[in-house]
Short mmCIF file of C-alpha atoms in Angstrom, two decimals:
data_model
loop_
_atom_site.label_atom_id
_atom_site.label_comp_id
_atom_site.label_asym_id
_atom_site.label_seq_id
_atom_site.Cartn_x
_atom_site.Cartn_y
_atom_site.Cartn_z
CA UNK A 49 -18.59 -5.16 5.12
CA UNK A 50 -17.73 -8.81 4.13
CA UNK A 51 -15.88 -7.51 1.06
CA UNK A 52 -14.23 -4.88 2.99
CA UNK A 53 -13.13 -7.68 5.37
CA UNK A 54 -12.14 -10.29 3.11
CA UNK A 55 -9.85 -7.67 1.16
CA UNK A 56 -8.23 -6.50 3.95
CA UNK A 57 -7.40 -9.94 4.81
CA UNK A 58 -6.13 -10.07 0.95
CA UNK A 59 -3.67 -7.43 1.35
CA UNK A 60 -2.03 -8.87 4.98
CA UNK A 61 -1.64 -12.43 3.26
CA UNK A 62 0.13 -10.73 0.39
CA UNK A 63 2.31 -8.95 2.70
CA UNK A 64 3.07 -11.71 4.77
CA UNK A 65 3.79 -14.05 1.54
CA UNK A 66 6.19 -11.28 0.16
CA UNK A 67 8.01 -11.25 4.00
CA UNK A 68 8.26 -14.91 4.29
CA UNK A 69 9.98 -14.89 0.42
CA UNK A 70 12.11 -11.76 1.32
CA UNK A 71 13.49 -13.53 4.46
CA UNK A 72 14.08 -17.02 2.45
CA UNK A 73 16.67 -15.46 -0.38
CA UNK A 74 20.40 -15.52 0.34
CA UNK A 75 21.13 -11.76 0.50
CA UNK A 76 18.53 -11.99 3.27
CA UNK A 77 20.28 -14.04 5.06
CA UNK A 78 23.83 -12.47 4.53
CA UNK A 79 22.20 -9.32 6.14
CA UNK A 80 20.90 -11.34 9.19
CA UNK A 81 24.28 -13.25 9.51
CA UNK A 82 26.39 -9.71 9.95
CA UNK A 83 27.33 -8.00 13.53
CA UNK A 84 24.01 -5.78 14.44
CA UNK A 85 26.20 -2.56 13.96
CA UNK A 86 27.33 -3.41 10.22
CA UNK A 87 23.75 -4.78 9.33
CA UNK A 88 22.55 -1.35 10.30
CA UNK A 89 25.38 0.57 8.76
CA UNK A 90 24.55 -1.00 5.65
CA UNK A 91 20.85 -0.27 5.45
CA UNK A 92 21.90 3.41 6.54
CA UNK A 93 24.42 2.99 3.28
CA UNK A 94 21.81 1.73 0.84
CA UNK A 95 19.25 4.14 2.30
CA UNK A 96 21.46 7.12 1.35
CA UNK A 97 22.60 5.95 -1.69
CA UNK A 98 19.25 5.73 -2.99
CA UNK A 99 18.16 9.03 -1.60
CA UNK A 100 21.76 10.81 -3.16
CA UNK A 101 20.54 9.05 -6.44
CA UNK A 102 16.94 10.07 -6.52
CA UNK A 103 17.56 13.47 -5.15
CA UNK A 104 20.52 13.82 -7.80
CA UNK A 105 18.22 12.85 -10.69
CA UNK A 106 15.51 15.45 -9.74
CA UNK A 107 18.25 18.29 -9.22
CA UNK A 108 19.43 17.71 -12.85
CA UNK A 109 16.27 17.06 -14.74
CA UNK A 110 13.76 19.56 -12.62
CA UNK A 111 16.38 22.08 -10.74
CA UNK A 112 16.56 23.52 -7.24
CA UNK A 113 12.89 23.77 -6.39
CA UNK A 114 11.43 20.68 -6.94
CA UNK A 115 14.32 19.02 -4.86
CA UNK A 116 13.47 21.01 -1.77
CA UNK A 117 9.85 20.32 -2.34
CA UNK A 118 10.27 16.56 -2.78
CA UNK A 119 12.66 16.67 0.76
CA UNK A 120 9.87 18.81 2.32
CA UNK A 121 7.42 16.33 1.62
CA UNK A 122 9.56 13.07 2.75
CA UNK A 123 9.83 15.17 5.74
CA UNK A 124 6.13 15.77 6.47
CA UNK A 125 5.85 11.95 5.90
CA UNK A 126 8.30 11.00 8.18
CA UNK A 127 6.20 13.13 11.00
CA UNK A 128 3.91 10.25 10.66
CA UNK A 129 7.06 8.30 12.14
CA UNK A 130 7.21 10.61 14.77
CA UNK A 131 3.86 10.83 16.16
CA UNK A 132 3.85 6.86 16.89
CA UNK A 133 7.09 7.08 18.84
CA UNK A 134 4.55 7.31 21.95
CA UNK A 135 3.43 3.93 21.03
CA UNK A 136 6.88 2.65 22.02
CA UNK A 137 6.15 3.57 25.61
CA UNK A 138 2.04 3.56 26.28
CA UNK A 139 -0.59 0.87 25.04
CA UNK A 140 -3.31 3.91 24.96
CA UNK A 141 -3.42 7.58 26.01
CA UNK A 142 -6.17 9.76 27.03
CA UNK A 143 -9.21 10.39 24.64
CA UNK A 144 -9.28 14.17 25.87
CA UNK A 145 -5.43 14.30 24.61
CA UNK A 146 -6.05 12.33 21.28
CA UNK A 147 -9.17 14.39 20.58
CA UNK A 148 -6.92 17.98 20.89
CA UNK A 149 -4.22 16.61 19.05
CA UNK A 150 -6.81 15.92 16.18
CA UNK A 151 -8.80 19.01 16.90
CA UNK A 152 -5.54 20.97 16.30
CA UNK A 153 -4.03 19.24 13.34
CA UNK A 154 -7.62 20.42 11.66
CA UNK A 155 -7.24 23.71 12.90
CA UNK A 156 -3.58 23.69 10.80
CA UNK A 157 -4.83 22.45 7.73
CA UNK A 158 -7.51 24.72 7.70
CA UNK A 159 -5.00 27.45 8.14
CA UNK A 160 -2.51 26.31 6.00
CA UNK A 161 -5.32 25.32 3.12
CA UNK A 162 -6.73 29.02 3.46
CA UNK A 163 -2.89 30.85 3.10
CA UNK A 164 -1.11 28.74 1.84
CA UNK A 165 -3.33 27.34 -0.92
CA UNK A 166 -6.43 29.28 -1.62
CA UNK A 167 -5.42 32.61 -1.80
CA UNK A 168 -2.16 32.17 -3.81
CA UNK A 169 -4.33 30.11 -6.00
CA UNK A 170 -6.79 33.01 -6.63
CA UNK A 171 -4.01 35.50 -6.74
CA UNK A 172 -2.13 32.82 -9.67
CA UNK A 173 -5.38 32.32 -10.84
CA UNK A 174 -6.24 36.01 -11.99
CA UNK A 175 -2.52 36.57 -13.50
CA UNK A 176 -3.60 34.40 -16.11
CA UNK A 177 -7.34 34.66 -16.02
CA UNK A 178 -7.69 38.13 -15.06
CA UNK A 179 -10.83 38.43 -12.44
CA UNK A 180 -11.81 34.83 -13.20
CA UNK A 181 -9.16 33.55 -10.25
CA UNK A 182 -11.94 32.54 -7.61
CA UNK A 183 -13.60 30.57 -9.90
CA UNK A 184 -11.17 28.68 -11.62
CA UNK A 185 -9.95 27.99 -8.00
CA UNK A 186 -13.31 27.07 -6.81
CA UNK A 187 -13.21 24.55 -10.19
CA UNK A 188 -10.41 22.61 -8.58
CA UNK A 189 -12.10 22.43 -5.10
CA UNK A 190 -14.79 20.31 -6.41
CA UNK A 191 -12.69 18.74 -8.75
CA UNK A 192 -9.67 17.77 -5.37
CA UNK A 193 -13.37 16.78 -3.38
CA UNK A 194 -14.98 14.54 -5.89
CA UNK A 195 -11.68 12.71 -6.12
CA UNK A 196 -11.66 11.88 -2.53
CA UNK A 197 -15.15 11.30 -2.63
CA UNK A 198 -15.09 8.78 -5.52
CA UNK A 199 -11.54 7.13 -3.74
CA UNK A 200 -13.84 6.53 -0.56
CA UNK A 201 -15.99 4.92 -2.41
CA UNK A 202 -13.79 2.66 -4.29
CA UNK A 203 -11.24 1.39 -1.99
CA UNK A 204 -11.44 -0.27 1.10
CA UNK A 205 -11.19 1.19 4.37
CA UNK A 206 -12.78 2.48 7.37
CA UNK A 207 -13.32 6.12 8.63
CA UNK A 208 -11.51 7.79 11.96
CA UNK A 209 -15.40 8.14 13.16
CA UNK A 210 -16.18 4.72 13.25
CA UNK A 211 -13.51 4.14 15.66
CA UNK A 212 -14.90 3.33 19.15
CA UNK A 213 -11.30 4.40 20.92
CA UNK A 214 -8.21 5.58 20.46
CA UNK A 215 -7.55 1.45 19.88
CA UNK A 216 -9.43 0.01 17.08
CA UNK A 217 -10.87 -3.24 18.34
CA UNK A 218 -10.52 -5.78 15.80
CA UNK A 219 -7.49 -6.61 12.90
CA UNK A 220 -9.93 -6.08 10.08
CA UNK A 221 -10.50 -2.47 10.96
CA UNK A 222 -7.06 -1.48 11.85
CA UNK A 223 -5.52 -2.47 8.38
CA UNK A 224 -8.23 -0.56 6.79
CA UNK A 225 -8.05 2.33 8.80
CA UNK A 226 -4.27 2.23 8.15
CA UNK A 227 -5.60 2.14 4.25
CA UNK A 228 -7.53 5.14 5.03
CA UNK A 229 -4.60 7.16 6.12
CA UNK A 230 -2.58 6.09 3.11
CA UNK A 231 -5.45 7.06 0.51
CA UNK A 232 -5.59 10.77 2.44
CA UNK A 233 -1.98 10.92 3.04
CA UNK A 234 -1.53 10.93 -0.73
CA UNK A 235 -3.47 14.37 -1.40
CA UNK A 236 -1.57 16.09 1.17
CA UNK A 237 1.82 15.24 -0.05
CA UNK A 238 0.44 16.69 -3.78
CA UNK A 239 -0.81 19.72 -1.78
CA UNK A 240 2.79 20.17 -0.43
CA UNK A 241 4.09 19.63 -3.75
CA UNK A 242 2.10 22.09 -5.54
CA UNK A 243 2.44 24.90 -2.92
CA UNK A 244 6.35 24.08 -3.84
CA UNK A 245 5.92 24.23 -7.61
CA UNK A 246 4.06 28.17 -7.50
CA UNK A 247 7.63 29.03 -6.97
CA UNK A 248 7.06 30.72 -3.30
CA UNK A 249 9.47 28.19 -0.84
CA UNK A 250 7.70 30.43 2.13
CA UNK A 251 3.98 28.79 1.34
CA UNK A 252 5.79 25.70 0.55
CA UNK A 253 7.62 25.47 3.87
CA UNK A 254 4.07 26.60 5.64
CA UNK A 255 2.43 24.04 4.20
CA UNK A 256 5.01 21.57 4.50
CA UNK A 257 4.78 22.17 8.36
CA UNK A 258 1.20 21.98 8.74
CA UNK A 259 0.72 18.65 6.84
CA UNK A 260 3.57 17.44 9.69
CA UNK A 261 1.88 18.56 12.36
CA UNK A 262 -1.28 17.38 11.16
CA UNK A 263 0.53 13.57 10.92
CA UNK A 264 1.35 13.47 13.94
CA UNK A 265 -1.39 12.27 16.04
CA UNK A 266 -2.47 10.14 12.73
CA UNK A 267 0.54 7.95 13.36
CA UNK A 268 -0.24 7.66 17.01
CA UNK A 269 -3.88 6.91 15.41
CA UNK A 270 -2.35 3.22 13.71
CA UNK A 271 0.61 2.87 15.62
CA UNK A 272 -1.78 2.12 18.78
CA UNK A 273 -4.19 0.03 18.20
CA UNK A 274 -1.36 -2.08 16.00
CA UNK A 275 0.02 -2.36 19.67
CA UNK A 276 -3.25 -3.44 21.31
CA UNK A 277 -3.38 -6.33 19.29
CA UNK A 278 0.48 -7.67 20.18
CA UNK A 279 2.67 -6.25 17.50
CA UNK A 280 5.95 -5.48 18.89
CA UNK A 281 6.52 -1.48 19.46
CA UNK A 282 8.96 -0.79 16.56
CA UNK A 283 7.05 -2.88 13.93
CA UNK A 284 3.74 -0.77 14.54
CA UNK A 285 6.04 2.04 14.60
CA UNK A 286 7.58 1.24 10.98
CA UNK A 287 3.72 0.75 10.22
CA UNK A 288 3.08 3.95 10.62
CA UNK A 289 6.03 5.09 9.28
CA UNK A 290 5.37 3.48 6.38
CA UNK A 291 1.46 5.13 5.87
CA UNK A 292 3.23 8.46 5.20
CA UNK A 293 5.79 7.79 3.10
CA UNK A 294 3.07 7.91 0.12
CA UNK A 295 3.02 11.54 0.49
CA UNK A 296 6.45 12.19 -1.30
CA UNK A 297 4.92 10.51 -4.02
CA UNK A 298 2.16 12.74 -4.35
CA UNK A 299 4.55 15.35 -3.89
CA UNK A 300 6.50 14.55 -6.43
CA UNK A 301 3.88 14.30 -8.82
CA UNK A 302 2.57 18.09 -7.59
CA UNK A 303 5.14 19.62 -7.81
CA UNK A 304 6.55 18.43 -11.21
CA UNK A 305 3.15 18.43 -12.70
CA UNK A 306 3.06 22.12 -11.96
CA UNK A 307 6.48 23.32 -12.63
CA UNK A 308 6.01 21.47 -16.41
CA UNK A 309 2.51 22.78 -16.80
CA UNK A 310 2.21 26.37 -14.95
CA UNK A 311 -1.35 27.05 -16.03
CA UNK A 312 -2.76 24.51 -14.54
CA UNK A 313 -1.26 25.65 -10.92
CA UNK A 314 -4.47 27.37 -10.35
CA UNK A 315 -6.48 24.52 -10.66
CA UNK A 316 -3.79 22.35 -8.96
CA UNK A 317 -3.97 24.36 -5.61
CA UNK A 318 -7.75 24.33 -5.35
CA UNK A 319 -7.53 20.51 -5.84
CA UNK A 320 -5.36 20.32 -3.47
CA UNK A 321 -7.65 22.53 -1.14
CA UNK A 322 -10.80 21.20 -1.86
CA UNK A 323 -8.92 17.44 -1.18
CA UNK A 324 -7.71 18.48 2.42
CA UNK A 325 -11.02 20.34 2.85
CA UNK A 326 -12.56 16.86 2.87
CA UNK A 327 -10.54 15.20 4.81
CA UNK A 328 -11.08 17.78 7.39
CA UNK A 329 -15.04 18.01 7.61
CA UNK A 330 -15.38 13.83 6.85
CA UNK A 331 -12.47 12.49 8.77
CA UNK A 332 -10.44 14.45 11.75
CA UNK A 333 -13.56 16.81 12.82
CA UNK A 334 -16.03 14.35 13.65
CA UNK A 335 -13.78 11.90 15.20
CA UNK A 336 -12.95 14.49 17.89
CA UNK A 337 -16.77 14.64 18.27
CA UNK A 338 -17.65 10.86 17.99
CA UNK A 339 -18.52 10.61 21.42
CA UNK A 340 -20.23 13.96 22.31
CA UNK A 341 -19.33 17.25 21.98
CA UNK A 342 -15.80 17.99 23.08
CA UNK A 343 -14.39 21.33 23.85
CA UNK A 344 -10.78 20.30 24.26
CA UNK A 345 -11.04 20.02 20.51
CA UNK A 346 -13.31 23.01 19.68
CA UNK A 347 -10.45 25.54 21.54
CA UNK A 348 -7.33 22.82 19.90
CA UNK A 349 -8.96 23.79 16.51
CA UNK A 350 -8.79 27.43 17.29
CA UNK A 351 -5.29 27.72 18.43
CA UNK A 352 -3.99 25.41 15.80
CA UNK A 353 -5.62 27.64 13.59
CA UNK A 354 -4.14 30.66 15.58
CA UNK A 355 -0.64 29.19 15.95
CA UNK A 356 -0.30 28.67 11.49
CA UNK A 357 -1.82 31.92 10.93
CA UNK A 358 0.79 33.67 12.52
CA UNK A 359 3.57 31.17 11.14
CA UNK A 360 2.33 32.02 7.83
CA UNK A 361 2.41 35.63 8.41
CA UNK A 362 5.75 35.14 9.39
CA UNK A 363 7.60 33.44 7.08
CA UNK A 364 5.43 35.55 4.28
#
């Protein structure tokens, strides 16, 4: 734990050194020195320049598809964003509430991994491997959990079961607990991706929305105990924020990876599957059950299972 400890204590000092050098150089300072409604105006104006530029270079090199996947997965990641808002107003909310929000985010994922990933897989899987589909789908399961199985075990971080509260209770384990949502966050956003790159926008947009709703009460999960232990209300926010925006990356890389290589989108979706899989039955499911059985969660699963089984049948 020592290690674990003294990197997390690594990567704040690093942070902290880049801050202090960020706010020391003149264009730094020209930003600070501006009226509070043109400093803002200008970060808006850089902010959309850079999205008009990154957007406009995937539109021209990749087409239509892979821009609305890449916005669809900025978007998820931005829910993130969302779910702390609360954090602006309460220091800690009920562990009956927390515990349903969790138990229904799983029950979304496992919807959306089922219809959204796993059977299109199989049914992608047998157009090019006729009757072989399952399996090469099943292939990329193991393949999506060993990866987050060997990332556990590699980087540094804590798990949502080893949290005593909805607050963490020390720095050390809040920064890597926020590393543990980035490291998951980054599968989803591929999932999202992927889902995008099959071609069908309806399973992309499904997906899209469950890996939202499912970041939701994860942001609430860093932005809160960042709170507890005296950061101001918007920084923990922009914390949190900041812990999803690694799943457009992993978007991006889904979806291009499978719109270059299509035979691999088979394999691609059950990685993706077998990678939220994980997450699921190591991560969100028994941290609603850390402390007992809880049955707030057990019927949240259910309905949020309920609730993207019929938006999937929906939009499909």
């Amino acid at each position: 734990m020592s290690y674990l400890t003294d990197t997390a204590k690594l990567c704040q000092r690093r942070l902290e050194d880049q801050f202090v050098r960020l706010q020391a150089t003149a264009s730094y300072q020209q930003w600070l020195a501006m009226p509070p409604l043109q400093r803002w105006l200008a970060v808006a104006g850089l902010f959309l320049l850079s999205q008009l530029l990154v957007f406009g270079s995937l539109y021209l090199i990749f087409g239509k598809v892979v821009v609305i996947g890449f916005l669809a997965s900025v978007l998820a990641g931005l829910a993130t964003g969302a779910g702390a808002l609360p954090a602006l107003f309460f220091k800690n909310i009920s562990k009956n509430v927390f515990n349903s929000m969790l138990g229904a985010a799983a029950g979304v994922m496992l919807a959306a991994t089922a219809f959204s990933l796993l059977v299109p897989g199989m049914n992608y899987g047998n157009l090019i491997w006729p009757g072989r589909g399952i399996y090469v789908v099943s292939i990329g399961m193991l393949i999506g959990a060993l990866f987050l199985h060997f990332a556990d075990r590699q980087l540094p971080h804590v798990h949502f079961d080893s949290v005593p509260d909805t607050q963490l209770d020390s720095f050390n384990k809040v920064w890597l607990f926020i590393i543990a949502i980035t490291i998951h966050n980054f599968p989803e956003g591929m999932s999202v991706g992927v889902s995008f790159g099959s071609g069908e926008l309806n399973n992309g947009v499904v997906l899209a929305v469950a890996i939202a709703l499912q970041n939701i009460p994860e942001g609430l999960a860093v932005a809160l105990p960042l709170v507890g232990l005296g950061y101001k209300p918007w920084r923990a926010v922009a914390i949190a924020t900041l812990t999803g925006l690694v799943e457009p990356v992993g978007g991006l890389l889904g979806i291009t990876m499978v719109t270059v290589f299509t035979s691999i989108l088979p394999i691609a979706m059950g990685f993706a599957a077998g990678a939220m899989l994980f997450v699921i039955s190591e991560e969100i499911i028994p941290e609603t059950h850390a402390n007992g059985r809880s049955r707030y969660a057990t019927f949240a699963l259910m309905i949020g299972f309920i609730v993207m089984m019929i938006l999937d049948n929906a939009l499909g």
